N, CA and C of each residue as an Amber inpcrd file, in Angstrom:
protein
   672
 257.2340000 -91.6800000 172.5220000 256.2730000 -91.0460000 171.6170000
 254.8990000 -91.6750000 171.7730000 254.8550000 -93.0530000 171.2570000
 253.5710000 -93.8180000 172.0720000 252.6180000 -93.2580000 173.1480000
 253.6040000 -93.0910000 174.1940000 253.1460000 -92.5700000 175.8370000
 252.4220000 -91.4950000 175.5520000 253.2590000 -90.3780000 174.6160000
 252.6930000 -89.3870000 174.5420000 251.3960000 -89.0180000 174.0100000
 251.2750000 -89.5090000 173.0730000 250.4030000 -90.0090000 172.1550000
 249.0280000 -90.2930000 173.0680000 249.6230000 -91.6650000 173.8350000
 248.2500000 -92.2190000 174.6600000 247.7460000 -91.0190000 175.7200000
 249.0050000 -90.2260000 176.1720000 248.4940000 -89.6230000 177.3880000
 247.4550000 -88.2990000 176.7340000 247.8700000 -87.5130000 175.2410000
 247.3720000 -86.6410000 174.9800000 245.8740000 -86.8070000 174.5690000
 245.4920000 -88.4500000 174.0430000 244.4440000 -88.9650000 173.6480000
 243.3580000 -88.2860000 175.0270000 243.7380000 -89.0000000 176.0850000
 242.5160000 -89.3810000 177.2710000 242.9700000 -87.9190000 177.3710000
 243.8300000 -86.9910000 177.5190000 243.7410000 -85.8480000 178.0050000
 242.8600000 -84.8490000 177.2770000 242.9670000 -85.1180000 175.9690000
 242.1160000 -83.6650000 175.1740000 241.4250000 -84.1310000 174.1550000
 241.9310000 -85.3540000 173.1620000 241.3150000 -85.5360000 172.3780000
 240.0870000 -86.5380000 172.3670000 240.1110000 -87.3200000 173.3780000
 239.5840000 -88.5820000 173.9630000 238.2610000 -87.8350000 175.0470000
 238.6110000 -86.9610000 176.0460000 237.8100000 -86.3120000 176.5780000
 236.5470000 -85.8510000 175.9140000 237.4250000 -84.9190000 174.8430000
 236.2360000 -83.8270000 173.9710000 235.4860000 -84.6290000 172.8940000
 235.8380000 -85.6990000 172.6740000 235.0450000 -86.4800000 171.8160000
 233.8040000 -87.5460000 172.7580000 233.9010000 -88.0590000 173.8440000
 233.3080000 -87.8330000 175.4010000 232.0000000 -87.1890000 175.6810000
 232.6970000 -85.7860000 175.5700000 231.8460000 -84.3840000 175.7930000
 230.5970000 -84.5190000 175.0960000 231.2530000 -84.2910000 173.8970000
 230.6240000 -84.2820000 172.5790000 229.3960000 -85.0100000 172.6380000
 229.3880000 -86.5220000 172.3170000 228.9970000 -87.4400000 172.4480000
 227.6950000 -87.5830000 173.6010000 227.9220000 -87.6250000 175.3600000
 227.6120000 -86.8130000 175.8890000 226.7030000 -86.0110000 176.1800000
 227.0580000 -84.8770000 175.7310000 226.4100000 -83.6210000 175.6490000
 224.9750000 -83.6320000 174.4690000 225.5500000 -84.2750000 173.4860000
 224.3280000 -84.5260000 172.7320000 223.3450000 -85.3370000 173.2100000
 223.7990000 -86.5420000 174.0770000 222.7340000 -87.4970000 174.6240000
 221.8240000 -86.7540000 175.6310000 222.6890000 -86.1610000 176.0080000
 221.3280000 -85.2330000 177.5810000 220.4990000 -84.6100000 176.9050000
 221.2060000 -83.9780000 175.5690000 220.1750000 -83.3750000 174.7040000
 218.7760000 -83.8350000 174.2810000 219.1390000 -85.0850000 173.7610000
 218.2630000 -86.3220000 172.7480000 217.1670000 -86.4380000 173.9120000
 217.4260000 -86.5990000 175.4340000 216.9060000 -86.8480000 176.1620000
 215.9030000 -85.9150000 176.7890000 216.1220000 -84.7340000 177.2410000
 215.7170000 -83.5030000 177.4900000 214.5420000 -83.1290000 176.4630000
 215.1380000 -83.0320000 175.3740000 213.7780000 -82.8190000 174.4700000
 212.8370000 -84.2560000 173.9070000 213.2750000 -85.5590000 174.3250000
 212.3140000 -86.4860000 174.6880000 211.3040000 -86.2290000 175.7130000
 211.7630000 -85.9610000 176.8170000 210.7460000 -85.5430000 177.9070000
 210.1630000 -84.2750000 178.0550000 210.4940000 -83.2160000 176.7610000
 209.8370000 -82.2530000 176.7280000 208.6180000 -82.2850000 175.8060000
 208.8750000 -83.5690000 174.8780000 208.2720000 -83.7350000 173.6510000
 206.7440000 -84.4270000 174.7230000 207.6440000 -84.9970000 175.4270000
 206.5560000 -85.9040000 175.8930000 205.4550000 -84.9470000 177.0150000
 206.2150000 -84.2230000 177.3550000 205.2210000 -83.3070000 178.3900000
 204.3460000 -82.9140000 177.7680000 204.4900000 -82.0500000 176.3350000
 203.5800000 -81.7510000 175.2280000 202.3820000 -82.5770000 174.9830000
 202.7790000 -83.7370000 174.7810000 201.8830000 -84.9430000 174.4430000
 200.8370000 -85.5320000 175.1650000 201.1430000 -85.6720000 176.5890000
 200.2650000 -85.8030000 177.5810000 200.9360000 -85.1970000 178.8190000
 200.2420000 -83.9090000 178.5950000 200.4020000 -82.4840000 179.8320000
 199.7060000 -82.9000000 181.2670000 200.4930000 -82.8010000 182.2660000
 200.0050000 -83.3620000 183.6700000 198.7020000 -82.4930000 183.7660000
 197.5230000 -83.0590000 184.4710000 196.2390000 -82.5170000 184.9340000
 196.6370000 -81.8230000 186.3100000 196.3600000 -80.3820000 186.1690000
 196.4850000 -79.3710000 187.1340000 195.4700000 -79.6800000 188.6790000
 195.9870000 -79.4580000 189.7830000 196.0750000 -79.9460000 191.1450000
 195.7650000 -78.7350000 191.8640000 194.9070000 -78.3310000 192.8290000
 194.5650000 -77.2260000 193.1300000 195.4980000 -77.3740000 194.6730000
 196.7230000 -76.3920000 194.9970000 197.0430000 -76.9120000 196.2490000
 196.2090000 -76.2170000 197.4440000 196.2650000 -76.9490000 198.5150000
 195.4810000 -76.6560000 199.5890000 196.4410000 -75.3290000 199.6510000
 195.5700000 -74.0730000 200.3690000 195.8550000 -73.1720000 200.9160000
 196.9960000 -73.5720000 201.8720000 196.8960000 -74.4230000 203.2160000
 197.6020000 -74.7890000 204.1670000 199.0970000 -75.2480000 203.8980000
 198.9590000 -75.7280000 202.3560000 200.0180000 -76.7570000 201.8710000
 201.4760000 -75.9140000 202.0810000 202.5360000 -76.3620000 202.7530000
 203.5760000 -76.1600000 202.6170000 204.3270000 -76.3470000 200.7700000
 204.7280000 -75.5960000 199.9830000 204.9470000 -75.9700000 198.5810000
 206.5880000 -76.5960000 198.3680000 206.8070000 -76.8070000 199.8910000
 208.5690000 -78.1160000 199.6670000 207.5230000 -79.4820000 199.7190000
 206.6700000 -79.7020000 200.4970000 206.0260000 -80.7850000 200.4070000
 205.1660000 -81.3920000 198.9430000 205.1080000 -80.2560000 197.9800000
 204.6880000 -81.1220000 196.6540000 205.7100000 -81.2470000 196.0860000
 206.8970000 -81.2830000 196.3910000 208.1110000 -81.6340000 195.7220000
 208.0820000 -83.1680000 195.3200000 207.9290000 -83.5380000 193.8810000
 208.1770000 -84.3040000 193.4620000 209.5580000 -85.3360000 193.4770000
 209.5770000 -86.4650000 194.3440000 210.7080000 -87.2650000 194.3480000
 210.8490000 -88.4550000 193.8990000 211.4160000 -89.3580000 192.9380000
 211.7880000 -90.4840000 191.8670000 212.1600000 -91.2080000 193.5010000
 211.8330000 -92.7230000 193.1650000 211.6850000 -93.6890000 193.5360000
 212.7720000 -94.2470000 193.5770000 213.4460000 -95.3710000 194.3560000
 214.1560000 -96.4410000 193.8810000 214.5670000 -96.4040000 192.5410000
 215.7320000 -96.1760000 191.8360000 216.0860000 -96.8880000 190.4490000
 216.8440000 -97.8450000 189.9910000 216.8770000 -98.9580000 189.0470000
 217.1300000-100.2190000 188.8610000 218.6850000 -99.3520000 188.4460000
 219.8710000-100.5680000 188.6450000 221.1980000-100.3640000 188.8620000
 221.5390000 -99.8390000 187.3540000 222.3850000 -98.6190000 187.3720000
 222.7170000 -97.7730000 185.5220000 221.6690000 -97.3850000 185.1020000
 220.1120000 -97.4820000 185.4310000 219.3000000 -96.9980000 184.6500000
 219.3890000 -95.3240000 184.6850000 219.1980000 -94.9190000 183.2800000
 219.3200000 -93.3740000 183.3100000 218.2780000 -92.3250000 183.9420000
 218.3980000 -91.9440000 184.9650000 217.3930000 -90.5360000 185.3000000
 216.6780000 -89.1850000 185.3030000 218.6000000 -88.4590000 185.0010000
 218.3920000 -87.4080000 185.4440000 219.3940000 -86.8610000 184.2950000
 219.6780000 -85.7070000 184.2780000 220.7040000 -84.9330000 183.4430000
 220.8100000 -84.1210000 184.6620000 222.6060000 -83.6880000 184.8060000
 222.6160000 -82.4800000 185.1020000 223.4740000 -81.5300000 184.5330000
 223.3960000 -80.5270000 184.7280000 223.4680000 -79.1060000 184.3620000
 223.9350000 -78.0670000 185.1940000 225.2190000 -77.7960000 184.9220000
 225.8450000 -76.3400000 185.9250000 226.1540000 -75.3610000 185.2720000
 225.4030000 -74.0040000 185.1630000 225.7260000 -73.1130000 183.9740000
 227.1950000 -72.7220000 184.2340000 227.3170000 -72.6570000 185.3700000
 229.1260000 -72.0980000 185.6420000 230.4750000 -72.8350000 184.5170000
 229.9150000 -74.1600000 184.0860000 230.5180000 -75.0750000 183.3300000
 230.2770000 -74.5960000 181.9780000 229.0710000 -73.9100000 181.2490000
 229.0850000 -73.7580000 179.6370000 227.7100000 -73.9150000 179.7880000
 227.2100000 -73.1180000 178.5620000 225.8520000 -73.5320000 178.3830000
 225.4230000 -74.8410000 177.4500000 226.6610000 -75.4280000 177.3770000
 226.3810000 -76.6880000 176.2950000 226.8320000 -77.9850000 177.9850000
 227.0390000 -77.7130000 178.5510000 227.6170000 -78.1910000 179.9150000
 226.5780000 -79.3630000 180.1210000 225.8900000 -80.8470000 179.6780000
 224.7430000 -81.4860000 180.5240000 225.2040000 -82.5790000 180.2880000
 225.2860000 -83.6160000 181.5330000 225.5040000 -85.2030000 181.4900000
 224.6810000 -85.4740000 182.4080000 224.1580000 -87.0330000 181.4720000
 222.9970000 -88.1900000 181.6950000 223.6480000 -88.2360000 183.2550000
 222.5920000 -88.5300000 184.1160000 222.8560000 -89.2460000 185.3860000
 222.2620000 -90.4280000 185.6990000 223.1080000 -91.4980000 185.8630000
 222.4000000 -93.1080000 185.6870000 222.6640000 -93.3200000 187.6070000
 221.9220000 -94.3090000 187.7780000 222.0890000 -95.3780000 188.8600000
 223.2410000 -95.8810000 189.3800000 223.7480000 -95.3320000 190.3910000
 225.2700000 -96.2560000 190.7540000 226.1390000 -95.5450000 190.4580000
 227.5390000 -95.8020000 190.9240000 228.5390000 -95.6150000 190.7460000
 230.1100000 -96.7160000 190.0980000 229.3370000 -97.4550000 189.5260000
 230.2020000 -98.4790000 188.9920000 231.1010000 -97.6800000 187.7640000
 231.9860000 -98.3590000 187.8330000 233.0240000 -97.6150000 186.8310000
 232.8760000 -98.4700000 185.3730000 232.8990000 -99.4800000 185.2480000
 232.6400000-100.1450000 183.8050000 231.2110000 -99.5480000 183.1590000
 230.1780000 -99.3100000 183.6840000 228.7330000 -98.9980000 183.0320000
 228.0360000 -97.8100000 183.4760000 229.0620000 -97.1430000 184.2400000
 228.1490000 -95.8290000 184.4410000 229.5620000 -94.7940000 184.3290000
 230.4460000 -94.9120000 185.4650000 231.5120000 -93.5290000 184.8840000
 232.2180000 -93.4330000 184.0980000 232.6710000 -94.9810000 183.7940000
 233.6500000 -94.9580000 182.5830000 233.0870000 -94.2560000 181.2310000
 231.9370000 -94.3520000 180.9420000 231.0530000 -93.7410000 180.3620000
 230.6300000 -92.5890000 179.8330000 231.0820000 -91.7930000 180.6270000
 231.0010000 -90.8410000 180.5860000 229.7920000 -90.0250000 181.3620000
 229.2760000 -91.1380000 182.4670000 227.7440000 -90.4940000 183.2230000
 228.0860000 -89.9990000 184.9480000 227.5100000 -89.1670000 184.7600000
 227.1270000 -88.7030000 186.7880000 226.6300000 -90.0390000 187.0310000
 227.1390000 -90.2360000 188.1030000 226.6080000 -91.6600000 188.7480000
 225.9930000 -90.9010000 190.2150000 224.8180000 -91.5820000 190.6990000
 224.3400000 -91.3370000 191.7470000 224.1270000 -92.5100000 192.6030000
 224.9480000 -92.1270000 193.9170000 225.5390000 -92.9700000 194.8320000
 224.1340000 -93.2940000 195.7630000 224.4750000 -95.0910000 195.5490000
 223.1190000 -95.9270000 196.5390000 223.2580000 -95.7400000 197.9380000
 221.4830000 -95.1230000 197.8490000 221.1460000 -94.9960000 199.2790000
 221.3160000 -93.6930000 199.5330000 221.6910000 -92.9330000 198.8220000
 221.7990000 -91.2400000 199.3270000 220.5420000 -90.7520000 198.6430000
 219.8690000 -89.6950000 198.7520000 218.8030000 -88.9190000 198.3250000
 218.6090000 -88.8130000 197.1160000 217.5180000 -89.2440000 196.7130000
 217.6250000 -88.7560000 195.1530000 216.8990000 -87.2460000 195.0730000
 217.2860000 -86.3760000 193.8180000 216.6970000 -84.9130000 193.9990000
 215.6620000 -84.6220000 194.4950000 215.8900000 -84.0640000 195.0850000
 214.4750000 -82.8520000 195.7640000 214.0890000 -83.8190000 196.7710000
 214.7100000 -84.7990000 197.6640000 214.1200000 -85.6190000 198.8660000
 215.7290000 -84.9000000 199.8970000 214.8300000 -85.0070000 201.0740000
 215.1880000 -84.5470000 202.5250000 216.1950000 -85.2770000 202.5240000
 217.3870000 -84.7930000 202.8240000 218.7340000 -85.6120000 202.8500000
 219.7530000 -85.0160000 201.9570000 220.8900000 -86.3550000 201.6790000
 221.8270000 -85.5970000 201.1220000 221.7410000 -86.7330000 199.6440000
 221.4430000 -85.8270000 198.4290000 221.5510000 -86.1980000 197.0930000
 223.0280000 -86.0890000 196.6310000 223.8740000 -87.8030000 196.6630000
 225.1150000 -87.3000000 196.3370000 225.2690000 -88.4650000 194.8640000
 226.5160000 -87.6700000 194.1610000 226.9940000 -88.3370000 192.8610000
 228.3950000 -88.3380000 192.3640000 228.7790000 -88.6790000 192.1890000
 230.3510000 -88.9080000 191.4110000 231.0000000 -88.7640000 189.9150000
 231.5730000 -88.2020000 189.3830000 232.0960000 -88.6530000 188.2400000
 233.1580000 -87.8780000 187.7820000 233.9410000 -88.6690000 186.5680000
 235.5300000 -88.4460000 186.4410000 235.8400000 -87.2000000 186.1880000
 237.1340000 -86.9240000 186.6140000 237.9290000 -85.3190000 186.2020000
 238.8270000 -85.3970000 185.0190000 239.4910000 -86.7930000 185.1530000
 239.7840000 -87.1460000 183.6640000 239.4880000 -88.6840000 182.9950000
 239.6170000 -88.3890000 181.8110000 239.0140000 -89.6900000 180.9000000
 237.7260000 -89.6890000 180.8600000 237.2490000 -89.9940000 179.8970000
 235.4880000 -90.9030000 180.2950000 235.0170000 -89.1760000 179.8610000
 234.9410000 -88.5910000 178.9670000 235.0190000 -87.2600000 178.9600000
 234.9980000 -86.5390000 180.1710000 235.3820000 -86.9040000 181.4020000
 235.5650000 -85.3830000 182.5400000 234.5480000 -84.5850000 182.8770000
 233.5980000 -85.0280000 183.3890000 232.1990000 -84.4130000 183.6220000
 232.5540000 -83.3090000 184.6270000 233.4540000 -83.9860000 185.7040000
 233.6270000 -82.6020000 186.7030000 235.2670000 -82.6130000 187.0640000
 235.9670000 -82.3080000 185.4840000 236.9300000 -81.6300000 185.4500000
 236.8450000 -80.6310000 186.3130000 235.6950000 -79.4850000 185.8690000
 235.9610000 -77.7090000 186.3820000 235.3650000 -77.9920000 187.8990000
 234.7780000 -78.7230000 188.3970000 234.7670000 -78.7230000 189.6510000
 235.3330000 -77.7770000 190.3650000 236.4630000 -77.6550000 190.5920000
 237.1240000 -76.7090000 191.2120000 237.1660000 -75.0250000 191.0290000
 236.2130000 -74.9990000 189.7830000 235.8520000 -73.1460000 189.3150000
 234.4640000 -73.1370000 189.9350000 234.0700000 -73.6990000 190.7870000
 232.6240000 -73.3810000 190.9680000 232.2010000 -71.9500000 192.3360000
 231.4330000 -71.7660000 191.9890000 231.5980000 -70.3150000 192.8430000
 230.3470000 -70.0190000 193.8630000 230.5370000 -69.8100000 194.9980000
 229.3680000 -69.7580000 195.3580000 228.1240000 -69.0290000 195.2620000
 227.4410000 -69.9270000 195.6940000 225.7940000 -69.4440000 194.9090000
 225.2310000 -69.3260000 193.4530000 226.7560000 -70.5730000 192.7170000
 226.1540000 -71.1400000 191.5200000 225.0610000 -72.0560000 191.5640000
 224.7110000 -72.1200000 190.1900000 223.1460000 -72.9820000 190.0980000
 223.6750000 -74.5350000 189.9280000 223.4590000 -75.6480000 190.2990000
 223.9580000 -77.0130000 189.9680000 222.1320000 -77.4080000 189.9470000
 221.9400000 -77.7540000 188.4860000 220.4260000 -78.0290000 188.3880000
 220.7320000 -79.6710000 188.0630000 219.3800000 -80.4150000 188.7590000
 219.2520000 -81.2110000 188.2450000 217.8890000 -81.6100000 187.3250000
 217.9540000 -82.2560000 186.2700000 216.6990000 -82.1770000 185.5680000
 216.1620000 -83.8800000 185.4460000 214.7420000 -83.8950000 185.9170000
 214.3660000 -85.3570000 185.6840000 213.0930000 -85.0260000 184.4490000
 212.5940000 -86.5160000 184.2090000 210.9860000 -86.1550000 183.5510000
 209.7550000 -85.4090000 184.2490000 209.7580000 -85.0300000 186.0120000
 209.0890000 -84.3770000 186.2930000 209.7330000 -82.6670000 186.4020000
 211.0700000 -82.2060000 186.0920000 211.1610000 -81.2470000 186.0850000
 212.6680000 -80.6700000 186.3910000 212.8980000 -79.3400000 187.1460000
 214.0640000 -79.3490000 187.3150000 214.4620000 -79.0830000 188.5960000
 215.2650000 -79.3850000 189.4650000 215.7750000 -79.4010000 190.9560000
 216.8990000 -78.1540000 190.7000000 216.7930000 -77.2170000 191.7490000
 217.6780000 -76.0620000 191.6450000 218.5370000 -76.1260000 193.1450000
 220.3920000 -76.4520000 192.9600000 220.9120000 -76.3720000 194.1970000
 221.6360000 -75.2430000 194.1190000 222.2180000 -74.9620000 195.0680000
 223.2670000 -73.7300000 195.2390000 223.8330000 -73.9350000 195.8960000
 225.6090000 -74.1080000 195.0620000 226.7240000 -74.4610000 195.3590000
 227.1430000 -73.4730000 196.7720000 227.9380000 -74.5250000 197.9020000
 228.4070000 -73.3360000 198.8450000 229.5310000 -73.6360000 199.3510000
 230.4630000 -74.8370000 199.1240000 231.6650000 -74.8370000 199.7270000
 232.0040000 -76.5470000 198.9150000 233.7850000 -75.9840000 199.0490000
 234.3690000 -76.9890000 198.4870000 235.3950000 -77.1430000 199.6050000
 235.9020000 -78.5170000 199.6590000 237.0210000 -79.1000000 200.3930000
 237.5430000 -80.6470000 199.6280000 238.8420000 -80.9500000 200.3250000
 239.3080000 -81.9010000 200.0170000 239.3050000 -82.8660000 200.9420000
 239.2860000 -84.0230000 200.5410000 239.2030000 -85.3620000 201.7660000
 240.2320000 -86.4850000 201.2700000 240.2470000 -87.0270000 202.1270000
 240.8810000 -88.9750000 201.9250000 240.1340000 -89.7980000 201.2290000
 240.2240000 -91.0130000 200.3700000 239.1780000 -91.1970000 200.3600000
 238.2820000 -92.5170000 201.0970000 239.0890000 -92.4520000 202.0730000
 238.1020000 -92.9180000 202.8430000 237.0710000 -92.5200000 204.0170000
 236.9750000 -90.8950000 203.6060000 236.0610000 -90.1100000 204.5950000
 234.7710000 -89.8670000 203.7850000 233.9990000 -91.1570000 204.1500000
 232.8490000 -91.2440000 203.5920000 232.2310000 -90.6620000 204.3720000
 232.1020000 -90.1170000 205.4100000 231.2220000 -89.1630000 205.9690000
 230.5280000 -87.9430000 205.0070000 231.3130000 -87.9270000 203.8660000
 230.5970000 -86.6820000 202.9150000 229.0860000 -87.1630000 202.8420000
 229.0550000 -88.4010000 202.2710000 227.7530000 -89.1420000 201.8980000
 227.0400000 -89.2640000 202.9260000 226.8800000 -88.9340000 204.1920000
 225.8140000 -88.8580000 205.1550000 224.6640000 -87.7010000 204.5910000
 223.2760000 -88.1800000 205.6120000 221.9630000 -87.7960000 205.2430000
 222.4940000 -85.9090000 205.4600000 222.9570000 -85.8690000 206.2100000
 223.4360000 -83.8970000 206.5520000 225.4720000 -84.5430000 206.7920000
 226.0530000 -84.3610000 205.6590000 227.3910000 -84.7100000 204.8810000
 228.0640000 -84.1750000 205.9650000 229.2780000 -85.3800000 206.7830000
 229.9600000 -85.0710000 207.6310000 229.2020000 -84.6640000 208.9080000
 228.2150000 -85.1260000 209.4990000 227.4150000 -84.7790000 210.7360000
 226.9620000 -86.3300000 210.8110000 227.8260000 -87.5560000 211.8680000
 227.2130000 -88.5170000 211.8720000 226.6330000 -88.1250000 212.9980000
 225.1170000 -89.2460000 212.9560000 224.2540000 -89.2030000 213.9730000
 222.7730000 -88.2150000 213.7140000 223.5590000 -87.6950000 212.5760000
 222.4170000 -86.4560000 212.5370000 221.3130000 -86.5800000 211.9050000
 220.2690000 -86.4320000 212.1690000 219.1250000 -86.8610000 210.7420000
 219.5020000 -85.7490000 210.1720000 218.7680000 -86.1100000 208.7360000
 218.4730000 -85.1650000 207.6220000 217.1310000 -83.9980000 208.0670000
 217.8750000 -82.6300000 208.0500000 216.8970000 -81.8980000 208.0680000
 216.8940000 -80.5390000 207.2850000 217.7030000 -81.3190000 206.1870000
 217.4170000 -80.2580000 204.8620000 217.9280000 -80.8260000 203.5780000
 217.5160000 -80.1740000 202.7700000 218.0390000 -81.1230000 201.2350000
 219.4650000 -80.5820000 200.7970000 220.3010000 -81.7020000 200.7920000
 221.7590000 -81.2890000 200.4530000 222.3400000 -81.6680000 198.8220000
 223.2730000 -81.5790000 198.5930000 223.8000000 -82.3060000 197.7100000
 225.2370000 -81.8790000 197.1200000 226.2180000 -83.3440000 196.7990000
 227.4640000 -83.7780000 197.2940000 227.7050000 -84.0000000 195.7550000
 228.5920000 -83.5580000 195.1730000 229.6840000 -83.9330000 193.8200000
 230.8330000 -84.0670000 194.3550000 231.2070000 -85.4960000 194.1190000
 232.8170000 -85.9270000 194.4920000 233.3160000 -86.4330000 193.2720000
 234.8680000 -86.2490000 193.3810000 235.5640000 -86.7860000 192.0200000
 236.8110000 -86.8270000 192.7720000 237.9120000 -86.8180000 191.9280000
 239.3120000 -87.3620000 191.9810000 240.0690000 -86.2400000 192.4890000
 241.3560000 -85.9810000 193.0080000 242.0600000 -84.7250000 193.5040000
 243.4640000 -85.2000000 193.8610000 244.4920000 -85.1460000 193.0440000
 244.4160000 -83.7040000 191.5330000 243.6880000 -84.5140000 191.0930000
 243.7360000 -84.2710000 189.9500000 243.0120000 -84.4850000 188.8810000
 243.6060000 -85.8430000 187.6920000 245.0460000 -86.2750000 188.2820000
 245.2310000 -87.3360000 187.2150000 245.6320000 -88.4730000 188.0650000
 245.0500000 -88.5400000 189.4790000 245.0660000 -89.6880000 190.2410000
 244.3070000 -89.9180000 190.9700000 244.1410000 -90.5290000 192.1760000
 242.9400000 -90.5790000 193.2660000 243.7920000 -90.8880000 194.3240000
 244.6400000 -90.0400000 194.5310000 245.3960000 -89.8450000 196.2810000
 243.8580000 -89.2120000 197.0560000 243.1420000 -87.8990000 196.5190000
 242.2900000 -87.6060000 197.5680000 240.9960000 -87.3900000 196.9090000
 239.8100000 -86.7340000 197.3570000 238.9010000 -86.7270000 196.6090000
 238.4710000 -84.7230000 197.0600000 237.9650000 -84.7790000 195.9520000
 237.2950000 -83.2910000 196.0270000 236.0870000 -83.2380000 196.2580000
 235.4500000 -82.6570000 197.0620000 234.2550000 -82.3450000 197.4070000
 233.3170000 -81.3040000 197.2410000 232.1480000 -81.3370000 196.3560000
 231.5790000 -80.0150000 196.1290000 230.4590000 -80.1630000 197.3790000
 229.9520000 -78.5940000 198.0970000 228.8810000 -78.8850000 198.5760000
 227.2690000 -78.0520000 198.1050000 226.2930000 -78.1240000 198.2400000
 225.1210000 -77.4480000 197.7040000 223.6980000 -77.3950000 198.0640000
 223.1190000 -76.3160000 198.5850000 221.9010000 -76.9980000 198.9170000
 220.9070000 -76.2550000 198.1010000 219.1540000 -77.0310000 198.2950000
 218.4030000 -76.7520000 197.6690000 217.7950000 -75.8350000 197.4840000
 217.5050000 -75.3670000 196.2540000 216.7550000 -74.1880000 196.3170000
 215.0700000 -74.4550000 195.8590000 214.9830000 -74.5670000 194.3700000
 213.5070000 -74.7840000 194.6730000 213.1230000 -75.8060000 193.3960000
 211.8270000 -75.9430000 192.6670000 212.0620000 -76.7290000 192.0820000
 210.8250000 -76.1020000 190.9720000 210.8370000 -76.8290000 190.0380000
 210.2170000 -76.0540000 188.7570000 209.4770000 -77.2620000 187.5590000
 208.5420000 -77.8070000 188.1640000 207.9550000 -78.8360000 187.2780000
 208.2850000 -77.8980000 185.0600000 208.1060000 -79.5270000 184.9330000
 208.5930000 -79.6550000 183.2970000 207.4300000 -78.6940000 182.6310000
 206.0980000 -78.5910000 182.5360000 205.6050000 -78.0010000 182.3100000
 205.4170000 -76.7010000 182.8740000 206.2810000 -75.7440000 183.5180000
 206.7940000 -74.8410000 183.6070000 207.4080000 -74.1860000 182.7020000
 208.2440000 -74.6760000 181.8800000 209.6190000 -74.4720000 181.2450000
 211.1620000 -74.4770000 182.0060000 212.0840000 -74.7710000 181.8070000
 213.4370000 -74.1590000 182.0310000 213.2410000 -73.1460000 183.1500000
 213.9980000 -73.3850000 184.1020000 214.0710000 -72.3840000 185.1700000
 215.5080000 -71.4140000 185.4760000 214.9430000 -70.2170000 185.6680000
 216.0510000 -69.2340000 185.0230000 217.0900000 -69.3680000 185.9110000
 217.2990000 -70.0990000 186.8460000 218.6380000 -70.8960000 187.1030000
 219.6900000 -70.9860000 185.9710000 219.2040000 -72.0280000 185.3160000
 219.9160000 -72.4820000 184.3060000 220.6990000 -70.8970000 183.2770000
 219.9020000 -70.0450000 183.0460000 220.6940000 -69.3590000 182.3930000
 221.1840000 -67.7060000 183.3280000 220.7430000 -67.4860000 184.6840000
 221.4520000 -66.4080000 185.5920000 222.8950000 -66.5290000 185.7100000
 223.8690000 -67.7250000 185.7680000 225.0100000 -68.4680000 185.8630000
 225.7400000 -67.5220000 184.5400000 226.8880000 -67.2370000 185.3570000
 228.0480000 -66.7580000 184.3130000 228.6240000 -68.5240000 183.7990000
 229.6210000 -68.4420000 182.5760000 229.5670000 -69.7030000 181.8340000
 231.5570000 -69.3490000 182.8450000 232.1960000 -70.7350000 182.6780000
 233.2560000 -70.7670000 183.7570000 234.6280000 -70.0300000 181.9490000
């Protein structure tokens, strides 16, 4: 009975309280940096005619280890669907947590390469439980304080997990430079062990500074 008990906790009740929790923080956060865009609105930039417009793509720097960045957001998941994305992939201070962790040394959004991240399918509320409902040419947004990064999901597979080749600059192409913006969600497979890992894949679409508003990404997405 115990067992049962413990197992139903992390399975449904332990998760959704997680979620919850969670889901409100990306919130708290999101409209911090919206509050703040309000407050002091970026001074408008005239782009050169010539300018390629992937090249004003705004890209975040180096970030100190767990510090929080980004939220993301997959409408295919719910429209209440958003978790904090911190620094790293450590399991005590970033996934156990309940956060997208973004794996050192891979791309951070909207930079040339492959932007990859991790986090649990179960426990720790299950950020990418539904992983596996994702459909192609869903929206997987990511949102920082300069705005929002728009990918589009295009293939899923399963691996070992020691085929870190996902995490290359162009995922599974060693040798290759980066010559487009990718991005990699891995988690557990099944889902209540780590015999293999699941692999989402996605690439970029475009990007939508904060003083824009919300980019209709976010709400074109059927909810899963």
């Amino acid at each position: 009975v115990v067992t049962l008990l413990y197992v139903s906790w992390h399975t449904w009740i332990g998760d959704a309280i997680v979620q919850s929790e969670q889901h409100a923080a990306a919130q708290a956060l999101a409209d911090e940096w919206a509050n703040e865009a309000e407050e002091t609105p970026p001074t408008p930039v005239e782009p050169s005619p010539d300018a390629d417009p992937v090249d004003a793509i705004p890209v975040l720097g180096e970030q100190d280890h767990a510090a929080v960045f980004g939220i993301m957001k997959v409408p295919r998941f719910g429209a209440d669907w958003q978790f904090k994305i911190a620094s790293g992939i450590s399991r005590p201070v970033i996934l156990d947590r309940g956060e997208v962790g973004h794996y050192p040394d891979t791309a951070m959004p909207g930079a040339v390469g492959n932007a990859a991240f991790a986090a649990h399918r179960w426990t720790s509320g299950a950020p990418f439980d539904p992983i596996d409902r994702l459909v192609i040419g869903d929206a997987i947004v990511i949102q920082t304080k300069a705005g929002w990064y728009t990918y589009r999901f295009r293939s899923l597979e399963y691996v070992q997990d020691t085929q870190i080749q996902v995490l290359l600059p162009v995922p599974n192409q060693e040798g290759v430079s980066a010559n487009g913006r990718y991005l990699t969600l891995t988690s557990c497979a099944p889902k209540l062990n780590s015999l293999e890992r699941i692999i989402a894949y996605a690439v970029f679409e475009d990007f939508t500074p904060t003083a824009d508003g919300p980019p209709a990404s976010l709400t074109d997405g059927v909810a899963a």
